[in-house]
PDB file of N, CA and C in Angstrom:
ATOM      1  N   GLN A   1      -9.275 -16.579  -9.956  1.00  0.00           N
ATOM      2  CA  GLN A   1     -10.095 -16.532 -10.603  1.00  0.00           C
ATOM      3  C   GLN A   1     -11.460 -15.763 -10.354  1.00  0.00           C
ATOM      4  N   VAL A   2     -11.899 -15.711  -9.173  1.00  0.00           N
ATOM      5  CA  VAL A   2     -12.809 -15.556  -8.564  1.00  0.00           C
ATOM      6  C   VAL A   2     -12.380 -13.605  -8.459  1.00  0.00           C
ATOM      7  N   ALA A   3     -11.395 -12.759  -7.705  1.00  0.00           N
ATOM      8  CA  ALA A   3     -10.717 -12.035  -8.025  1.00  0.00           C
ATOM      9  C   ALA A   3     -10.854 -11.478  -9.240  1.00  0.00           C
ATOM     10  N   SER A   4     -10.566 -12.227  -9.737  1.00  0.00           N
ATOM     11  CA  SER A   4     -10.533 -11.293 -11.512  1.00  0.00           C
ATOM     12  C   SER A   4     -11.989 -11.553 -12.281  1.00  0.00           C
ATOM     13  N   GLU A   5     -12.965 -12.029 -11.332  1.00  0.00           N
ATOM     14  CA  GLU A   5     -14.321 -12.224 -12.276  1.00  0.00           C
ATOM     15  C   GLU A   5     -14.941 -10.767 -11.760  1.00  0.00           C
ATOM     16  N   ARG A   6     -14.528 -10.554 -10.690  1.00  0.00           N
ATOM     17  CA  ARG A   6     -15.426  -9.093  -9.745  1.00  0.00           C
ATOM     18  C   ARG A   6     -14.137  -7.872  -9.553  1.00  0.00           C
ATOM     19  N   GLY A   7     -13.154  -8.262 -10.499  1.00  0.00           N
ATOM     20  CA  GLY A   7     -12.408  -6.700 -10.878  1.00  0.00           C
ATOM     21  C   GLY A   7     -11.421  -6.306  -9.466  1.00  0.00           C
ATOM     22  N   THR A   8     -11.587  -7.456  -8.624  1.00  0.00           N
ATOM     23  CA  THR A   8     -10.243  -7.242  -7.611  1.00  0.00           C
ATOM     24  C   THR A   8      -9.376  -7.443  -7.755  1.00  0.00           C
ATOM     25  N   PRO A   9      -8.325  -6.943  -6.631  1.00  0.00           N
ATOM     26  CA  PRO A   9      -7.118  -7.149  -7.081  1.00  0.00           C
ATOM     27  C   PRO A   9      -6.879  -8.959  -6.904  1.00  0.00           C
ATOM     28  N   PRO A  10      -5.923  -9.485  -7.009  1.00  0.00           N
ATOM     29  CA  PRO A  10      -6.269 -11.489  -6.724  1.00  0.00           C
ATOM     30  C   PRO A  10      -5.338 -11.927  -5.223  1.00  0.00           C
ATOM     31  N   PHE A  11      -4.986 -12.600  -5.109  1.00  0.00           N
ATOM     32  CA  PHE A  11      -4.452 -12.536  -3.866  1.00  0.00           C
ATOM     33  C   PHE A  11      -3.818 -14.509  -3.851  1.00  0.00           C
ATOM     34  N   GLY A  12      -2.787 -14.029  -3.163  1.00  0.00           N
ATOM     35  CA  GLY A  12      -2.322 -15.816  -2.683  1.00  0.00           C
ATOM     36  C   GLY A  12      -1.366 -15.510  -1.659  1.00  0.00           C
ATOM     37  N   THR A  13      -0.755 -16.595  -2.022  1.00  0.00           N
ATOM     38  CA  THR A  13       0.758 -17.152  -1.018  1.00  0.00           C
ATOM     39  C   THR A  13       2.177 -16.487  -2.118  1.00  0.00           C
ATOM     40  N   CYS A  14       3.137 -16.728  -1.488  1.00  0.00           N
ATOM     41  CA  CYS A  14       4.496 -16.715  -1.686  1.00  0.00           C
ATOM     42  C   CYS A  14       4.775 -17.440  -3.053  1.00  0.00           C
ATOM     43  N   ALA A  15       4.416 -18.504  -2.955  1.00  0.00           N
ATOM     44  CA  ALA A  15       4.679 -19.762  -3.510  1.00  0.00           C
ATOM     45  C   ALA A  15       4.152 -19.836  -4.995  1.00  0.00           C
ATOM     46  N   SER A  16       3.537 -18.935  -4.717  1.00  0.00           N
ATOM     47  CA  SER A  16       2.840 -18.502  -6.611  1.00  0.00           C
ATOM     48  C   SER A  16       2.635 -17.047  -6.905  1.00  0.00           C
ATOM     49  N   CYS A  17       3.654 -16.430  -6.622  1.00  0.00           N
ATOM     50  CA  CYS A  17       3.958 -15.421  -6.697  1.00  0.00           C
ATOM     51  C   CYS A  17       4.734 -14.980  -6.934  1.00  0.00           C
ATOM     52  N   GLU A  18       4.861 -13.681  -8.294  1.00  0.00           N
ATOM     53  CA  GLU A  18       5.951 -13.365  -9.010  1.00  0.00           C
ATOM     54  C   GLU A  18       7.604 -12.598  -8.791  1.00  0.00           C
ATOM     55  N   HIS A  19       6.957 -12.126  -7.201  1.00  0.00           N
ATOM     56  CA  HIS A  19       7.832 -11.155  -6.733  1.00  0.00           C
ATOM     57  C   HIS A  19       9.007 -12.353  -5.673  1.00  0.00           C
ATOM     58  N   LEU A  20       8.213 -13.910  -5.354  1.00  0.00           N
ATOM     59  CA  LEU A  20       8.613 -14.231  -5.059  1.00  0.00           C
ATOM     60  C   LEU A  20      10.338 -14.530  -5.429  1.00  0.00           C
ATOM     61  N   GLU A  21      11.857 -14.839  -4.795  1.00  0.00           N
ATOM     62  CA  GLU A  21      13.263 -14.950  -5.376  1.00  0.00           C
ATOM     63  C   GLU A  21      13.975 -15.481  -4.672  1.00  0.00           C
ATOM     64  N   GLY A  22      14.515 -16.030  -5.146  1.00  0.00           N
ATOM     65  CA  GLY A  22      15.716 -17.656  -4.623  1.00  0.00           C
ATOM     66  C   GLY A  22      15.527 -18.701  -4.336  1.00  0.00           C
ATOM     67  N   ASP A  23      16.129 -19.615  -4.539  1.00  0.00           N
ATOM     68  CA  ASP A  23      15.955 -21.008  -4.997  1.00  0.00           C
ATOM     69  C   ASP A  23      15.778 -22.270  -3.790  1.00  0.00           C
ATOM     70  N   GLY A  24      15.780 -21.794  -2.580  1.00  0.00           N
ATOM     71  CA  GLY A  24      15.611 -21.961  -1.380  1.00  0.00           C
ATOM     72  C   GLY A  24      16.681 -22.379  -0.389  1.00  0.00           C
ATOM     73  N   CYS A  25      17.877 -22.603  -0.500  1.00  0.00           N
ATOM     74  CA  CYS A  25      19.026 -22.655  -0.420  1.00  0.00           C
ATOM     75  C   CYS A  25      20.271 -21.142  -0.753  1.00  0.00           C
ATOM     76  N   ASN A  26      21.411 -20.893   0.146  1.00  0.00           N
ATOM     77  CA  ASN A  26      22.360 -20.442  -0.274  1.00  0.00           C
ATOM     78  C   ASN A  26      23.830 -21.211  -0.403  1.00  0.00           C
ATOM     79  N   ARG A  27      24.609 -20.336  -0.289  1.00  0.00           N
ATOM     80  CA  ARG A  27      26.016 -21.418  -0.128  1.00  0.00           C
ATOM     81  C   ARG A  27      26.146 -21.998   1.024  1.00  0.00           C
ATOM     82  N   LEU A  28      25.801 -20.997   1.787  1.00  0.00           N
ATOM     83  CA  LEU A  28      26.080 -21.639   3.420  1.00  0.00           C
ATOM     84  C   LEU A  28      24.803 -22.977   3.702  1.00  0.00           C
ATOM     85  N   GLY A  29      23.828 -22.795   2.927  1.00  0.00           N
ATOM     86  CA  GLY A  29      22.921 -24.428   2.833  1.00  0.00           C
ATOM     87  C   GLY A  29      21.845 -23.521   4.028  1.00  0.00           C
ATOM     88  N   GLN A  30      21.840 -22.194   4.645  1.00  0.00           N
ATOM     89  CA  GLN A  30      20.130 -21.552   4.741  1.00  0.00           C
ATOM     90  C   GLN A  30      18.914 -21.043   3.698  1.00  0.00           C
ATOM     91  N   GLU A  31      18.353 -21.378   4.138  1.00  0.00           N
ATOM     92  CA  GLU A  31      17.290 -20.857   3.506  1.00  0.00           C
ATOM     93  C   GLU A  31      17.414 -19.425   2.542  1.00  0.00           C
ATOM     94  N   SER A  32      16.750 -19.354   1.860  1.00  0.00           N
ATOM     95  CA  SER A  32      17.315 -17.410   0.973  1.00  0.00           C
ATOM     96  C   SER A  32      16.341 -17.815  -0.070  1.00  0.00           C
ATOM     97  N   TYR A  33      15.362 -16.985   0.701  1.00  0.00           N
ATOM     98  CA  TYR A  33      13.969 -16.213  -0.159  1.00  0.00           C
ATOM     99  C   TYR A  33      13.754 -15.436  -0.169  1.00  0.00           C
ATOM    100  N   VAL A  34      13.234 -13.987  -1.004  1.00  0.00           N
ATOM    101  CA  VAL A  34      13.377 -13.163  -0.601  1.00  0.00           C
ATOM    102  C   VAL A  34      11.909 -12.661  -1.554  1.00  0.00           C
ATOM    103  N   CYS A  35      11.127 -11.521  -0.922  1.00  0.00           N
ATOM    104  CA  CYS A  35       9.987 -11.283  -1.191  1.00  0.00           C
ATOM    105  C   CYS A  35      10.889  -9.497  -2.556  1.00  0.00           C
ATOM    106  N   GLY A  36      10.755  -9.910  -3.493  1.00  0.00           N
ATOM    107  CA  GLY A  36      10.914  -8.980  -4.507  1.00  0.00           C
ATOM    108  C   GLY A  36      10.223  -7.484  -4.118  1.00  0.00           C
ATOM    109  N   PHE A  37       9.030  -7.602  -3.812  1.00  0.00           N
ATOM    110  CA  PHE A  37       8.975  -6.543  -3.986  1.00  0.00           C
ATOM    111  C   PHE A  37       8.983  -5.433  -2.792  1.00  0.00           C
ATOM    112  N   VAL A  38       9.451  -6.144  -1.701  1.00  0.00           N
ATOM    113  CA  VAL A  38       9.070  -4.609  -0.530  1.00  0.00           C
ATOM    114  C   VAL A  38      11.243  -5.198  -0.062  1.00  0.00           C
ATOM    115  N   GLY A  39      11.588  -6.833  -0.559  1.00  0.00           N
ATOM    116  CA  GLY A  39      13.119  -6.521  -0.502  1.00  0.00           C
ATOM    117  C   GLY A  39      13.769  -7.097   0.903  1.00  0.00           C
ATOM    118  N   GLN A  40      12.878  -7.991   1.597  1.00  0.00           N
ATOM    119  CA  GLN A  40      13.135  -8.762   2.696  1.00  0.00           C
ATOM    120  C   GLN A  40      12.984 -10.519   2.374  1.00  0.00           C
ATOM    121  N   PRO A  41      14.039 -10.269   3.304  1.00  0.00           N
ATOM    122  CA  PRO A  41      13.762 -11.785   3.539  1.00  0.00           C
ATOM    123  C   PRO A  41      12.878 -11.970   4.365  1.00  0.00           C
ATOM    124  N   LEU A  42      12.314 -13.783   3.700  1.00  0.00           N
ATOM    125  CA  LEU A  42      11.640 -14.588   3.771  1.00  0.00           C
ATOM    126  C   LEU A  42      12.003 -15.940   4.475  1.00  0.00           C
ATOM    127  N   LEU A  43      10.879 -16.063   6.082  1.00  0.00           N
ATOM    128  CA  LEU A  43      11.405 -17.221   6.660  1.00  0.00           C
ATOM    129  C   LEU A  43      10.528 -18.843   5.632  1.00  0.00           C
ATOM    130  N   LEU A  44      11.406 -19.541   5.728  1.00  0.00           N
ATOM    131  CA  LEU A  44      10.465 -21.000   5.017  1.00  0.00           C
ATOM    132  C   LEU A  44       8.817 -20.932   5.654  1.00  0.00           C
ATOM    133  N   GLU A  45       8.608 -20.573   6.770  1.00  0.00           N
ATOM    134  CA  GLU A  45       6.938 -20.523   7.545  1.00  0.00           C
ATOM    135  C   GLU A  45       6.446 -19.938   6.575  1.00  0.00           C
ATOM    136  N   GLU A  46       7.065 -18.446   6.339  1.00  0.00           N
ATOM    137  CA  GLU A  46       5.892 -17.613   6.278  1.00  0.00           C
ATOM    138  C   GLU A  46       5.894 -17.384   4.085  1.00  0.00           C
ATOM    139  N   LEU A  47       6.014 -18.408   3.808  1.00  0.00           N
ATOM    140  CA  LEU A  47       5.489 -18.416   2.709  1.00  0.00           C
ATOM    141  C   LEU A  47       4.733 -19.331   1.974  1.00  0.00           C
ATOM    142  N   ASP A  48       3.715 -19.538   3.240  1.00  0.00           N
ATOM    143  CA  ASP A  48       2.158 -19.936   3.036  1.00  0.00           C
ATOM    144  C   ASP A  48       1.485 -18.277   3.150  1.00  0.00           C
ATOM    145  N   ASP A  49       1.719 -17.442   3.525  1.00  0.00           N
ATOM    146  CA  ASP A  49       1.320 -16.871   4.198  1.00  0.00           C
ATOM    147  C   ASP A  49       0.457 -15.864   3.101  1.00  0.00           C
ATOM    148  N   LEU A  50      -0.688 -15.209   3.231  1.00  0.00           N
ATOM    149  CA  LEU A  50      -1.880 -14.373   1.886  1.00  0.00           C
ATOM    150  C   LEU A  50      -0.314 -13.247   1.731  1.00  0.00           C
ATOM    151  N   CYS A  51      -0.334 -12.183   0.772  1.00  0.00           N
ATOM    152  CA  CYS A  51      -0.098 -10.830   0.775  1.00  0.00           C
ATOM    153  C   CYS A  51      -0.414  -9.952  -0.025  1.00  0.00           C
ATOM    154  N   ILE A  52      -0.863  -8.852   0.457  1.00  0.00           N
ATOM    155  CA  ILE A  52      -1.883  -8.040  -0.724  1.00  0.00           C
ATOM    156  C   ILE A  52      -0.941  -7.567  -1.549  1.00  0.00           C
ATOM    157  N   ASN A  53       0.650  -7.983  -0.940  1.00  0.00           N
ATOM    158  CA  ASN A  53       1.589  -7.631  -2.842  1.00  0.00           C
ATOM    159  C   ASN A  53       1.946  -8.327  -3.692  1.00  0.00           C
ATOM    160  N   PHE A  54       0.814  -9.435  -3.609  1.00  0.00           N
ATOM    161  CA  PHE A  54       0.158 -10.389  -4.627  1.00  0.00           C
ATOM    162  C   PHE A  54       0.338 -10.135  -5.574  1.00  0.00           C
ATOM    163  N   VAL A  55       1.173 -11.065  -6.783  1.00  0.00           N
ATOM    164  CA  VAL A  55       1.276 -10.806  -8.386  1.00  0.00           C
ATOM    165  C   VAL A  55       1.640 -12.365  -8.455  1.00  0.00           C
ATOM    166  N   PRO A  56       0.426 -12.341  -9.567  1.00  0.00           N
ATOM    167  CA  PRO A  56       0.171 -14.363  -9.505  1.00  0.00           C
ATOM    168  C   PRO A  56       1.016 -14.310 -10.736  1.00  0.00           C
ATOM    169  N   GLY A  57       1.870 -15.174 -10.431  1.00  0.00           N
ATOM    170  CA  GLY A  57       3.106 -15.739 -10.692  1.00  0.00           C
ATOM    171  C   GLY A  57       3.614 -17.806 -11.287  1.00  0.00           C
ATOM    172  N   ARG A  58       4.069 -17.849 -11.556  1.00  0.00           N
ATOM    173  CA  ARG A  58       4.552 -19.571 -11.762  1.00  0.00           C
ATOM    174  C   ARG A  58       4.678 -20.178 -10.750  1.00  0.00           C
ATOM    175  N   PRO A  59       3.322 -21.222 -10.485  1.00  0.00           N
ATOM    176  CA  PRO A  59       3.530 -21.802  -9.169  1.00  0.00           C
ATOM    177  C   PRO A  59       5.412 -22.244  -8.903  1.00  0.00           C
ATOM    178  N   ARG A  60       5.134 -22.338  -7.560  1.00  0.00           N
ATOM    179  CA  ARG A  60       7.456 -23.371  -7.572  1.00  0.00           C
ATOM    180  C   ARG A  60       7.598 -24.043  -6.221  1.00  0.00           C
ATOM    181  N   SER A  61       7.722 -24.672  -6.089  1.00  0.00           N
ATOM    182  CA  SER A  61       7.942 -26.058  -5.397  1.00  0.00           C
ATOM    183  C   SER A  61       9.526 -25.368  -4.043  1.00  0.00           C
ATOM    184  N   ILE A  62       8.449 -25.351  -3.189  1.00  0.00           N
ATOM    185  CA  ILE A  62       8.896 -24.644  -1.981  1.00  0.00           C
ATOM    186  C   ILE A  62      10.040 -25.361  -1.294  1.00  0.00           C
ATOM    187  N   ARG A  63      11.421 -25.137  -0.920  1.00  0.00           N
ATOM    188  CA  ARG A  63      11.911 -26.547  -0.774  1.00  0.00           C
ATOM    189  C   ARG A  63      12.958 -26.051   0.946  1.00  0.00           C
ATOM    190  N   SER A  64      13.011 -26.934   1.623  1.00  0.00           N
ATOM    191  CA  SER A  64      13.782 -26.769   3.047  1.00  0.00           C
ATOM    192  C   SER A  64      15.638 -26.361   2.427  1.00  0.00           C
ATOM    193  N   CYS A  65      16.388 -26.413   2.658  1.00  0.00           N
ATOM    194  CA  CYS A  65      17.686 -26.801   2.701  1.00  0.00           C
ATOM    195  C   CYS A  65      17.994 -27.741   3.134  1.00  0.00           C
ATOM    196  N   ILE A  66      17.528 -28.164   4.539  1.00  0.00           N
ATOM    197  CA  ILE A  66      17.135 -29.629   4.793  1.00  0.00           C
ATOM    198  C   ILE A  66      17.497 -30.845   3.992  1.00  0.00           C
ATOM    199  N   THR A  67      15.973 -30.591   3.252  1.00  0.00           N
ATOM    200  CA  THR A  67      15.067 -31.520   2.005  1.00  0.00           C
ATOM    201  C   THR A  67      16.165 -31.600   0.767  1.00  0.00           C
ATOM    202  N   ALA A  68      16.690 -30.309   0.558  1.00  0.00           N
ATOM    203  CA  ALA A  68      17.660 -30.417  -0.589  1.00  0.00           C
ATOM    204  C   ALA A  68      18.788 -31.139  -0.195  1.00  0.00           C
ATOM    205  N   GLY A  69      19.434 -30.895   0.965  1.00  0.00           N
ATOM    206  CA  GLY A  69      20.417 -32.191   0.894  1.00  0.00           C
ATOM    207  C   GLY A  69      21.963 -30.952   1.666  1.00  0.00           C
ATOM    208  N   ALA A  70      21.884 -30.117   1.188  1.00  0.00           N
ATOM    209  CA  ALA A  70      22.746 -28.810   1.356  1.00  0.00           C
ATOM    210  C   ALA A  70      22.626 -28.896   3.307  1.00  0.00           C
ATOM    211  N   PRO A  71      24.444 -28.840   2.765  1.00  0.00           N
ATOM    212  CA  PRO A  71      24.738 -29.300   5.036  1.00  0.00           C
ATOM    213  C   PRO A  71      24.289 -27.696   5.310  1.00  0.00           C
ATOM    214  N   ARG A  72      24.370 -27.567   6.828  1.00  0.00           N
ATOM    215  CA  ARG A  72      23.692 -26.720   7.722  1.00  0.00           C
ATOM    216  C   ARG A  72      24.829 -26.125   8.626  1.00  0.00           C
TER     217      ARG A  72
END
């Protein structure tokens, strides 16, 4: 909101970014998040990092395959 009021680009984390793709697990039980802006896979621990390519989107619940109950 402050960035918007000042006319500067917004910033945020992957969990609330429009570019975040994936649901957290693939068929092999591995994390599967991708930055749709750069087309690169993201590690679970990277999802809290701030990014210059951030575009505000719907906040998402980030989960690990372990917590989702998928086999490893």
